[in-house]
Amino acid sequence: MARISVVGTGYVGLVTGACFADLGNQVACIDIDAAKVALLQQGGLPIYEPQLEEVVRRNLDAGRLSFTTDYAVGLEGAEFVFIAVNTPSGPEGEADMGQAQAAATAIADHLTGPAIIVNKSTMPIGAGDWVANILDKRVRPGVTFAVVSNPEFLREGSAVADFMQPDRVVLGSNDRAAAERVAALYRAPLKCAVMVTDIRTAEMIKYASNAFLAAKISFINEIAAICERLGADVRQVAQGMGYDRRIGAAFLDAGVGYGGSCFPKDVRALEHMASVHGSHPQLLRTVMDINRDQKRVVLQKLRQVLGTLQDRTIGLLGLAFKPNTDDLRDAPALEIIHLLCHEGASVRAYDPAAMDKARALLPEVTFGRDAYETAQGCDALLVITEWNEFKQLDLRRLRRALAFPLLVDGRNIYEPDAMTRLGFIYCGIGRGQPVWSPVEYLAHETARTLAPIS
Ligand code: NAD
């Protein structure tokens, strides 16, 4: 049993704290957000994350997990202090280290005994030395510490499972013994691969991993655009590629592009670091360019069929940046909504988990109670997040609800032929099928009415 403090109780800090407590450690979580801490103390959850509420409650009840806004209380007796605050994008794309600086400063001011500071936030290469320097200048005389980088690879939507069954744990430090002590927190209970390296290499592994996954997504989106023009189906292309173990099937889903709180900011930050240090990160820049354009592809498809978007009502299914989370940070839906409103459309939207957060962020949008209510009377429907709920809709009912049966499937969750048979004008991403004008649609509808296919 170790005594662990976790600073920051967001998606990463809360999962880290709750899971370490579940592994039998004594964990204190510190956050400056008093409302969040009060809610957590009652066993409530400020975020939607499968399985997490159960783990938090179990460990609160067992007395292994606590929450506080007070650093002095939260750091008492801590052997390990995990920093899990956010490192969002700064104005130039750099990682904004304001929260990390405040956290490191407060840790330095309140630490009373020897501790290992663990950087779990995604921090730029060199941040290990930067955190050590902040502590060096401020800790009380006689208080010793080491800094270890331990980047986090969990995915929102499956964060608890990812923490408990990681593909690997990466640790980096200039102090090998300190890294080995952190390794012991994971190795024995999780029986997972732990890689120990130097601190800068560990920091780079995180950025390189996210940039690589983002590149896979932009790659397949570029292939999708080519497929569309040449009549191939990108889903099957990806499937055929994915069987090759050198390539792998993951992150080869063409769609509206990547979003969320990690890929966009981490690719930007890596590009920034590279360019300020004299490297020319052309691939990273292209990955970002393709991703930006990908959201606009959806509007082009709408315009191709509807002509103008002025005064059209567009329904949107899915707001969170991916299924099984309520996280709206850098979600493609937000930019798509912005672009739609800019072109004069009204937007109606629905998401299974992110509605409360969306209401606060999107005053210009009206919200449906479910997919059918959202589709009612719309001139087109967009699928932006591939929630399972949307894969199981009654498509005939959905078709009847629409005023005009245009469906732009931004995540390729439906089969083009089946959708066409149901009477939709269906546009996927890179599915090689024609996009119809309203005139062509009318001709098709007439033919279909004459010879209906059930
Ligand atoms: P988040 O914004 O959800 O949570 C950050 C928390 O830190 C908030 O609760 C905030 O109130 C708190 N905080 C801010 N300043 C503080 C301070 N001085 N002292 C105490 N608490 C403070 O962020 P997140 O999504 O959990 O991400 C945290 C880090 O982990 C980021 O660097 C991110 O890149 C990285 N990461 C995130 C994910 C993910 O899926 N979200 C995955 C891997 C890595």
Coordinates of C-alpha atoms and ligand atoms in Angstrom, one line a residue:
M1 CA 0.0 0.0 0.0
A2 CA 1.4 3.4 -1.0
R3 CA 0.3 6.9 -0.1
I4 CA -0.6 8.7 -3.3
S5 CA -1.7 12.2 -4.0
V6 CA -3.2 13.2 -7.3
V7 CA -3.4 16.9 -8.3
G8 CA -6.2 17.6 -10.7
T9 CA -9.4 15.5 -10.7
G10 CA -10.3 15.7 -14.4
Y11 CA -10.7 12.8 -16.8
V12 CA -7.1 11.6 -16.1
G13 CA -6.6 12.6 -12.5
L14 CA -10.0 11.2 -11.3
V15 CA -9.4 7.9 -13.1
T16 CA -5.8 7.7 -11.8
G17 CA -6.8 8.4 -8.2
A18 CA -9.8 6.1 -8.2
C19 CA -8.0 3.2 -9.9
F20 CA -4.9 3.5 -7.6
A21 CA -7.3 3.4 -4.6
D22 CA -9.0 0.4 -6.1
L23 CA -5.6 -1.3 -6.3
G24 CA -5.4 -0.9 -2.5
N25 CA -3.5 2.4 -2.1
Q26 CA -4.4 5.3 0.1
V27 CA -5.2 8.1 -2.3
A28 CA -5.9 11.8 -1.8
C29 CA -7.1 13.9 -4.8
I30 CA -6.6 17.6 -4.8
D31 CA -8.4 20.1 -7.0
I32 CA -8.9 23.8 -6.9
D33 CA -12.5 23.5 -8.2
A34 CA -14.4 23.6 -4.9
A35 CA -17.8 22.6 -6.6
K36 CA -16.2 19.6 -8.2
V37 CA -14.5 18.5 -5.0
A38 CA -17.8 18.9 -3.0
L39 CA -19.6 16.7 -5.6
L40 CA -16.9 14.1 -5.5
Q41 CA -16.9 13.9 -1.7
Q42 CA -20.6 13.0 -2.0
G43 CA -19.8 10.2 -4.5
G44 CA -21.1 12.3 -7.5
L45 CA -19.2 12.5 -10.8
P46 CA -18.6 15.7 -12.7
I47 CA -18.0 13.8 -15.9
Y48 CA -19.6 10.9 -17.8
E49 CA -17.2 7.9 -17.9
P50 CA -18.3 4.3 -17.9
Q51 CA -17.5 2.3 -14.7
L52 CA -15.9 5.3 -13.0
E53 CA -18.7 6.2 -10.6
E54 CA -18.8 2.6 -9.2
V55 CA -15.0 2.7 -8.6
V56 CA -15.1 6.1 -6.9
R57 CA -18.0 5.1 -4.6
R58 CA -16.4 1.8 -3.7
N59 CA -13.2 3.4 -2.6
L60 CA -14.8 6.4 -0.9
D61 CA -16.8 3.8 1.2
A62 CA -13.7 1.8 1.9
G63 CA -11.9 5.0 3.1
R64 CA -9.1 4.6 0.6
L65 CA -10.1 7.6 -1.5
S66 CA -10.6 11.3 -0.5
F67 CA -11.0 14.6 -2.1
T68 CA -9.9 18.0 -1.0
T69 CA -9.1 21.6 -2.2
D70 CA -6.5 21.9 0.5
Y71 CA -2.9 21.0 -0.6
A72 CA -1.7 20.7 3.0
V73 CA -4.3 18.1 3.7
G74 CA -4.0 16.3 0.3
L75 CA -0.2 16.1 0.5
E76 CA 0.1 14.8 4.0
G77 CA 2.4 11.8 4.1
A78 CA 2.4 11.5 0.3
E79 CA 5.1 9.3 -1.1
F80 CA 4.0 9.9 -4.7
V81 CA 2.4 13.1 -6.1
F82 CA 0.8 12.7 -9.5
I83 CA 0.3 15.9 -11.5
A84 CA -2.8 15.5 -13.7
V85 CA -3.8 19.1 -14.4
N86 CA -4.6 20.2 -18.0
T87 CA -2.0 21.4 -20.5
P88 CA -4.3 23.0 -23.1
S89 CA -3.2 24.8 -26.3
G90 CA -1.7 28.2 -26.0
P91 CA -2.1 30.9 -28.6
E92 CA 0.8 29.7 -30.8
G93 CA -0.1 26.0 -30.4
E94 CA 2.3 25.5 -27.5
A95 CA 1.2 23.5 -24.4
D96 CA 0.0 26.1 -21.9
M97 CA 1.8 25.2 -18.7
G98 CA -0.1 27.6 -16.5
Q99 CA -2.0 24.9 -14.6
A100 CA 1.1 22.8 -14.3
Q101 CA 3.1 25.7 -12.9
A102 CA 0.4 26.5 -10.3
A103 CA 0.3 22.8 -9.3
A104 CA 4.1 22.4 -9.1
T105 CA 4.3 25.6 -7.1
A106 CA 1.6 24.6 -4.6
I107 CA 3.2 21.1 -4.3
A108 CA 6.6 22.7 -3.5
D109 CA 5.0 25.0 -0.9
H110 CA 3.1 22.3 0.9
L111 CA 5.4 19.2 0.7
T112 CA 6.7 18.3 4.2
G113 CA 8.5 15.0 3.5
P114 CA 10.4 13.1 0.7
A115 CA 8.2 12.4 -2.3
I116 CA 8.3 11.4 -6.0
I117 CA 6.6 13.9 -8.3
V118 CA 5.0 12.1 -11.2
N119 CA 4.1 14.1 -14.3
K120 CA 1.1 12.4 -15.7
S121 CA -0.2 15.4 -17.6
T122 CA 1.0 15.5 -21.2
M123 CA 3.8 18.0 -20.9
P124 CA 6.3 19.2 -23.5
I125 CA 9.7 17.6 -23.8
G126 CA 11.9 19.2 -21.1
A127 CA 9.0 19.7 -18.7
G128 CA 10.5 17.2 -16.2
D129 CA 13.5 19.5 -15.7
W130 CA 11.1 22.5 -15.6
V131 CA 9.0 20.9 -12.8
A132 CA 12.2 19.9 -10.9
N133 CA 13.4 23.5 -11.1
I134 CA 10.2 24.9 -9.7
L135 CA 10.4 22.5 -6.8
D136 CA 14.1 23.0 -6.3
K137 CA 13.6 26.7 -5.7
R138 CA 10.7 26.4 -3.3
V139 CA 10.7 23.2 -1.2
R140 CA 11.4 23.5 2.5
P141 CA 15.0 22.8 3.6
G142 CA 15.6 19.0 4.0
V143 CA 12.6 18.0 1.8
T144 CA 13.9 15.7 -1.0
F145 CA 12.1 14.8 -4.2
A146 CA 12.6 13.2 -7.6
V147 CA 10.6 13.8 -10.8
V148 CA 9.3 11.0 -13.0
S149 CA 7.4 11.3 -16.2
N150 CA 4.5 8.9 -16.6
P151 CA 2.5 9.9 -19.6
E152 CA -1.1 8.6 -19.7
F153 CA -2.5 6.7 -22.6
L154 CA -6.1 6.1 -21.4
R155 CA -9.0 6.8 -23.8
E156 CA -12.1 8.6 -22.6
G157 CA -15.0 6.2 -22.9
S158 CA -12.9 3.3 -21.7
A159 CA -10.6 5.0 -19.3
V160 CA -11.0 2.7 -16.3
A161 CA -10.5 -0.4 -18.4
D162 CA -7.5 1.2 -20.1
F163 CA -5.9 2.1 -16.7
M164 CA -6.4 -1.4 -15.4
Q165 CA -5.3 -3.2 -18.5
P166 CA -2.7 -0.8 -20.2
D167 CA -0.9 -1.9 -23.3
R168 CA 2.2 -0.5 -21.6
V169 CA 3.2 1.9 -18.8
V170 CA 5.9 4.4 -19.8
L171 CA 8.2 5.9 -17.1
G172 CA 11.1 8.3 -17.6
S173 CA 13.4 9.8 -15.1
N174 CA 17.0 10.8 -14.5
D175 CA 16.6 9.0 -11.2
R176 CA 16.3 5.3 -12.0
A177 CA 15.5 4.3 -8.5
A178 CA 12.6 6.7 -8.4
A179 CA 11.2 5.4 -11.7
E180 CA 11.5 1.8 -10.4
R181 CA 9.4 2.8 -7.3
V182 CA 6.7 4.2 -9.6
A183 CA 7.0 1.1 -11.8
A184 CA 6.2 -1.0 -8.7
L185 CA 2.8 0.8 -8.3
Y186 CA 1.8 -0.7 -11.7
R187 CA 3.8 -3.8 -12.3
A188 CA 2.7 -6.1 -9.5
P189 CA -1.0 -5.4 -9.4
L190 CA -1.5 -4.9 -13.2
K191 CA 1.0 -7.4 -14.5
C192 CA 1.7 -5.1 -17.4
A193 CA 4.7 -4.2 -19.5
V194 CA 6.5 -1.2 -17.9
M195 CA 9.1 0.6 -19.9
V196 CA 11.6 2.7 -18.1
T197 CA 13.6 5.3 -20.0
D198 CA 15.1 8.8 -19.6
I199 CA 12.6 11.6 -18.9
R200 CA 12.7 13.4 -22.3
T201 CA 12.2 10.1 -24.2
A202 CA 9.2 9.3 -22.0
E203 CA 7.7 12.7 -22.7
M204 CA 8.3 12.3 -26.4
I205 CA 6.7 8.8 -26.5
K206 CA 3.4 10.4 -25.5
Y207 CA 3.5 13.1 -28.2
A208 CA 4.8 10.7 -30.9
S209 CA 2.0 8.2 -30.1
N210 CA -0.8 10.7 -30.3
A211 CA 0.7 12.3 -33.5
F212 CA 1.0 8.9 -35.1
L213 CA -2.7 8.0 -34.3
A214 CA -3.8 11.4 -35.6
A215 CA -1.7 10.8 -38.7
K216 CA -3.5 7.4 -39.3
I217 CA -6.8 9.2 -39.2
S218 CA -5.8 12.0 -41.6
F219 CA -4.2 9.3 -43.8
I220 CA -7.4 7.4 -44.2
N221 CA -9.4 10.6 -44.6
E222 CA -7.1 11.5 -47.5
I223 CA -7.6 8.0 -49.0
A224 CA -11.4 8.5 -48.5
A225 CA -11.4 11.7 -50.6
I226 CA -9.6 9.8 -53.4
C227 CA -12.0 6.8 -53.0
E228 CA -15.0 9.1 -53.5
R229 CA -13.6 10.4 -56.7
L230 CA -12.6 7.0 -58.1
G231 CA -15.6 5.0 -56.9
A232 CA -14.0 2.8 -54.2
D233 CA -15.4 2.2 -50.7
V234 CA -12.9 3.4 -48.0
R235 CA -14.5 1.2 -45.3
Q236 CA -13.5 -1.9 -47.3
V237 CA -10.2 -0.4 -48.2
A238 CA -9.5 0.2 -44.5
Q239 CA -10.6 -3.3 -43.7
G240 CA -8.4 -4.8 -46.3
M241 CA -5.5 -2.7 -45.1
G242 CA -6.2 -3.5 -41.4
Y243 CA -5.8 -7.3 -41.9
D244 CA -2.1 -6.6 -42.4
R245 CA -0.5 -6.8 -39.0
R246 CA 2.1 -4.2 -40.0
I247 CA -0.8 -1.7 -40.4
G248 CA -3.5 -2.8 -38.0
A249 CA -7.2 -1.9 -38.3
A250 CA -7.4 0.7 -35.4
F251 CA -7.7 4.4 -36.2
L252 CA -8.4 3.7 -39.9
D253 CA -12.0 5.0 -39.8
A254 CA -12.6 7.7 -42.3
G255 CA -15.0 10.4 -41.0
V256 CA -15.2 14.0 -39.9
G257 CA -11.8 13.9 -38.4
Y258 CA -10.2 13.6 -35.0
G259 CA -11.1 15.9 -32.1
G260 CA -11.2 15.8 -28.3
S261 CA -8.9 17.2 -25.6
C262 CA -5.8 15.4 -26.7
F263 CA -5.0 14.8 -30.4
P264 CA -5.6 18.4 -31.7
K265 CA -3.6 20.1 -28.9
D266 CA -0.9 17.5 -28.8
V267 CA -0.2 17.5 -32.5
R268 CA -0.2 21.3 -32.4
A269 CA 2.2 21.3 -29.4
L270 CA 4.6 18.8 -31.1
E271 CA 4.5 20.9 -34.3
H272 CA 5.3 24.0 -32.2
M273 CA 8.1 22.3 -30.3
A274 CA 9.6 21.0 -33.5
S275 CA 9.5 24.3 -35.4
V276 CA 10.9 26.4 -32.6
H277 CA 13.8 24.0 -32.4
G278 CA 14.6 24.3 -36.1
S279 CA 12.9 21.2 -37.3
H280 CA 10.4 21.2 -40.3
P281 CA 7.4 19.1 -39.2
Q282 CA 5.7 19.0 -42.6
L283 CA 3.9 15.7 -41.9
L284 CA 2.4 17.1 -38.7
R285 CA 1.3 20.2 -40.5
T286 CA -0.4 18.2 -43.2
V287 CA -2.1 16.0 -40.6
M288 CA -3.6 19.1 -39.1
D289 CA -4.6 20.6 -42.5
I290 CA -6.4 17.4 -43.6
N291 CA -8.2 17.3 -40.2
R292 CA -9.4 20.9 -40.5
D293 CA -10.7 20.4 -44.0
Q294 CA -12.5 17.2 -43.1
K295 CA -15.1 19.0 -41.1
R296 CA -15.8 21.2 -44.1
V297 CA -16.4 18.1 -46.3
V298 CA -19.7 17.6 -44.5
L299 CA -20.9 21.1 -45.5
Q300 CA -19.8 20.5 -49.1
K301 CA -21.9 17.4 -49.2
L302 CA -24.9 19.2 -47.8
R303 CA -24.5 22.1 -50.3
Q304 CA -24.1 19.7 -53.2
V305 CA -27.6 18.4 -52.6
L306 CA -29.4 21.3 -51.0
G307 CA -27.8 24.1 -52.9
T308 CA -27.8 26.6 -50.2
L309 CA -27.8 26.1 -46.4
Q310 CA -29.6 29.4 -45.8
D311 CA -32.8 28.8 -43.9
R312 CA -32.4 25.1 -43.9
T313 CA -32.9 23.1 -40.8
I314 CA -30.1 20.6 -40.2
G315 CA -30.3 17.9 -37.6
L316 CA -27.1 16.7 -35.9
L317 CA -26.7 13.3 -34.1
G318 CA -23.8 13.2 -31.8
L319 CA -21.9 16.2 -30.2
A320 CA -19.2 14.6 -28.0
F321 CA -15.9 14.1 -29.8
K322 CA -16.4 10.4 -29.6
P323 CA -18.9 7.9 -28.2
N324 CA -19.1 7.0 -24.5
T325 CA -18.0 10.4 -23.2
D326 CA -19.6 13.8 -22.6
D327 CA -16.3 15.6 -23.5
L328 CA -16.9 18.4 -26.0
R329 CA -13.4 19.8 -26.1
D330 CA -12.4 20.3 -29.7
A331 CA -15.3 18.1 -30.8
P332 CA -15.8 18.2 -34.6
A333 CA -19.5 18.8 -34.0
L334 CA -18.8 22.3 -32.5
E335 CA -17.0 23.5 -35.6
I336 CA -19.6 22.0 -37.9
I337 CA -22.4 23.7 -36.0
H338 CA -20.5 27.0 -36.2
L339 CA -20.1 26.6 -39.9
L340 CA -23.7 25.7 -40.4
C341 CA -25.0 28.7 -38.5
H342 CA -22.5 30.9 -40.3
E343 CA -24.2 29.8 -43.6
G344 CA -27.7 30.6 -42.3
A345 CA -28.9 27.2 -41.3
S346 CA -30.7 26.4 -38.0
V347 CA -29.4 23.5 -36.1
R348 CA -31.1 20.9 -34.0
A349 CA -29.0 18.4 -32.1
Y350 CA -29.0 15.4 -29.9
D351 CA -26.3 13.5 -28.0
P352 CA -26.8 10.7 -25.5
A353 CA -24.4 12.1 -22.9
A354 CA -23.2 15.6 -23.7
M355 CA -26.5 17.5 -23.7
D356 CA -26.0 19.4 -20.5
K357 CA -22.5 20.6 -21.4
A358 CA -23.8 21.4 -25.0
R359 CA -26.7 23.5 -23.7
A360 CA -24.3 25.7 -21.9
L361 CA -21.9 26.0 -24.9
L362 CA -24.4 26.3 -27.8
P363 CA -27.2 28.8 -27.1
E364 CA -27.9 29.0 -30.9
V365 CA -28.8 25.3 -31.1
T366 CA -32.1 23.7 -30.2
F367 CA -32.0 20.2 -28.8
G368 CA -34.1 17.1 -29.4
R369 CA -35.0 14.5 -26.8
D370 CA -33.8 11.7 -29.1
A371 CA -32.7 11.1 -32.7
Y372 CA -36.3 11.0 -34.0
E373 CA -37.4 14.3 -32.5
T374 CA -34.2 15.8 -33.7
A375 CA -34.8 14.6 -37.2
Q376 CA -38.4 15.8 -37.3
G377 CA -38.9 18.2 -40.2
C378 CA -35.2 18.6 -41.0
D379 CA -33.9 19.2 -44.5
A380 CA -30.9 16.9 -43.7
L381 CA -29.5 14.9 -40.9
L382 CA -25.8 14.6 -40.0
V383 CA -24.3 11.8 -38.0
I384 CA -21.2 13.2 -36.2
T385 CA -20.5 10.8 -33.4
E386 CA -20.8 7.0 -33.7
W387 CA -22.8 6.2 -30.6
N388 CA -24.1 2.6 -30.6
E389 CA -27.6 4.1 -30.1
F390 CA -27.4 5.6 -33.6
K391 CA -26.4 2.3 -35.1
Q392 CA -29.6 0.8 -33.9
L393 CA -32.1 3.4 -34.9
D394 CA -35.4 2.5 -36.6
L395 CA -34.3 3.9 -40.0
R396 CA -37.7 3.9 -41.5
R397 CA -39.0 6.0 -38.7
L398 CA -36.1 8.3 -39.1
R399 CA -36.7 8.6 -42.8
R400 CA -40.4 9.5 -42.2
A401 CA -39.4 12.2 -39.7
L402 CA -37.2 14.0 -42.2
A403 CA -38.7 16.7 -44.4
F404 CA -36.1 15.9 -47.0
P405 CA -34.3 12.5 -46.7
L406 CA -30.7 13.6 -46.9
L407 CA -28.4 11.8 -44.5
V408 CA -24.7 12.7 -44.3
D409 CA -23.1 9.9 -42.3
G410 CA -19.9 11.5 -41.0
R411 CA -18.8 8.2 -39.3
N412 CA -19.8 5.7 -42.0
I413 CA -22.0 3.7 -39.6
Y414 CA -24.7 2.8 -42.2
E415 CA -24.5 0.7 -45.4
P416 CA -25.0 2.9 -48.5
D417 CA -27.1 0.4 -50.4
A418 CA -29.4 -0.3 -47.6
M419 CA -29.9 3.4 -46.9
T420 CA -30.7 4.1 -50.5
R421 CA -33.2 1.2 -50.5
L422 CA -34.9 2.9 -47.5
G423 CA -35.3 6.1 -49.5
F424 CA -32.5 8.1 -48.1
I425 CA -30.1 10.3 -50.1
Y426 CA -27.1 8.8 -48.3
C427 CA -23.7 10.4 -48.3
G428 CA -20.9 8.7 -46.4
I429 CA -17.3 9.7 -46.3
G430 CA -15.3 8.0 -49.1
R431 CA -17.9 5.4 -49.9
G432 CA -17.6 5.9 -53.7
Q433 CA -21.4 6.5 -54.2
P434 CA -22.8 9.3 -56.2
V435 CA -24.1 12.5 -54.6
W436 CA -27.5 13.3 -56.0
S437 CA -29.0 16.7 -56.9
P438 CA -32.7 17.2 -55.9
V439 CA -33.7 16.6 -59.6
E440 CA -31.9 13.3 -59.6
Y441 CA -33.5 12.5 -56.3
L442 CA -37.0 13.2 -57.6
A443 CA -36.3 10.9 -60.6
H444 CA -35.1 8.2 -58.2
E445 CA -38.1 8.6 -55.9
T446 CA -40.5 8.3 -58.8
A447 CA -38.9 5.1 -60.0
R448 CA -38.9 3.8 -56.4
T449 CA -42.6 4.5 -55.9
L450 CA -43.3 2.7 -59.2
A451 CA -41.3 -0.3 -58.2
P452 CA -40.9 -0.2 -54.4
I453 CA -38.3 -2.4 -52.8
S454 CA -39.3 -3.5 -49.3
Ligands
NAD1 P1 -9.2 18.2 -17.2 O1 -9.3 19.6 -17.7 O2 -10.4 17.3 -17.3 O3 -8.8 18.2 -15.7 C1 -7.9 19.0 -15.1 C2 -8.3 19.3 -13.6 O4 -7.2 20.0 -13.0 C3 -9.5 20.1 -13.4 O5 -10.4 19.4 -12.6 C4 -9.0 21.4 -12.8 O6 -9.9 22.0 -11.9 C5 -7.8 20.9 -12.1 N1 -6.8 21.9 -11.8 C6 -6.4 23.0 -12.6 N2 -5.4 23.7 -12.0 C7 -5.2 23.1 -10.8 C8 -4.3 23.3 -9.7 N3 -3.4 24.3 -9.8 N4 -4.4 22.5 -8.6 C9 -5.3 21.5 -8.6 N5 -6.1 21.2 -9.6 C10 -6.1 22.0 -10.7 O7 -8.0 17.5 -17.9 P2 -7.7 16.0 -18.4 O8 -8.5 15.7 -19.6 O9 -7.9 15.1 -17.2 O10 -6.2 16.1 -18.9 C11 -5.2 16.2 -17.9 C12 -3.9 15.9 -18.6 O11 -3.8 14.6 -19.1 C13 -3.6 16.8 -19.9 O12 -2.3 17.1 -20.0 C14 -4.0 15.9 -21.0 O13 -3.4 16.2 -22.2 C15 -3.6 14.5 -20.5 N6 -4.3 13.4 -21.0 C16 -5.6 13.5 -21.1 C17 -6.3 12.4 -21.6 C18 -7.8 12.4 -21.8 O14 -8.4 11.5 -22.4 N7 -8.5 13.4 -21.3 C19 -5.6 11.2 -22.0 C20 -4.3 11.1 -21.8 C21 -3.6 12.2 -21.3

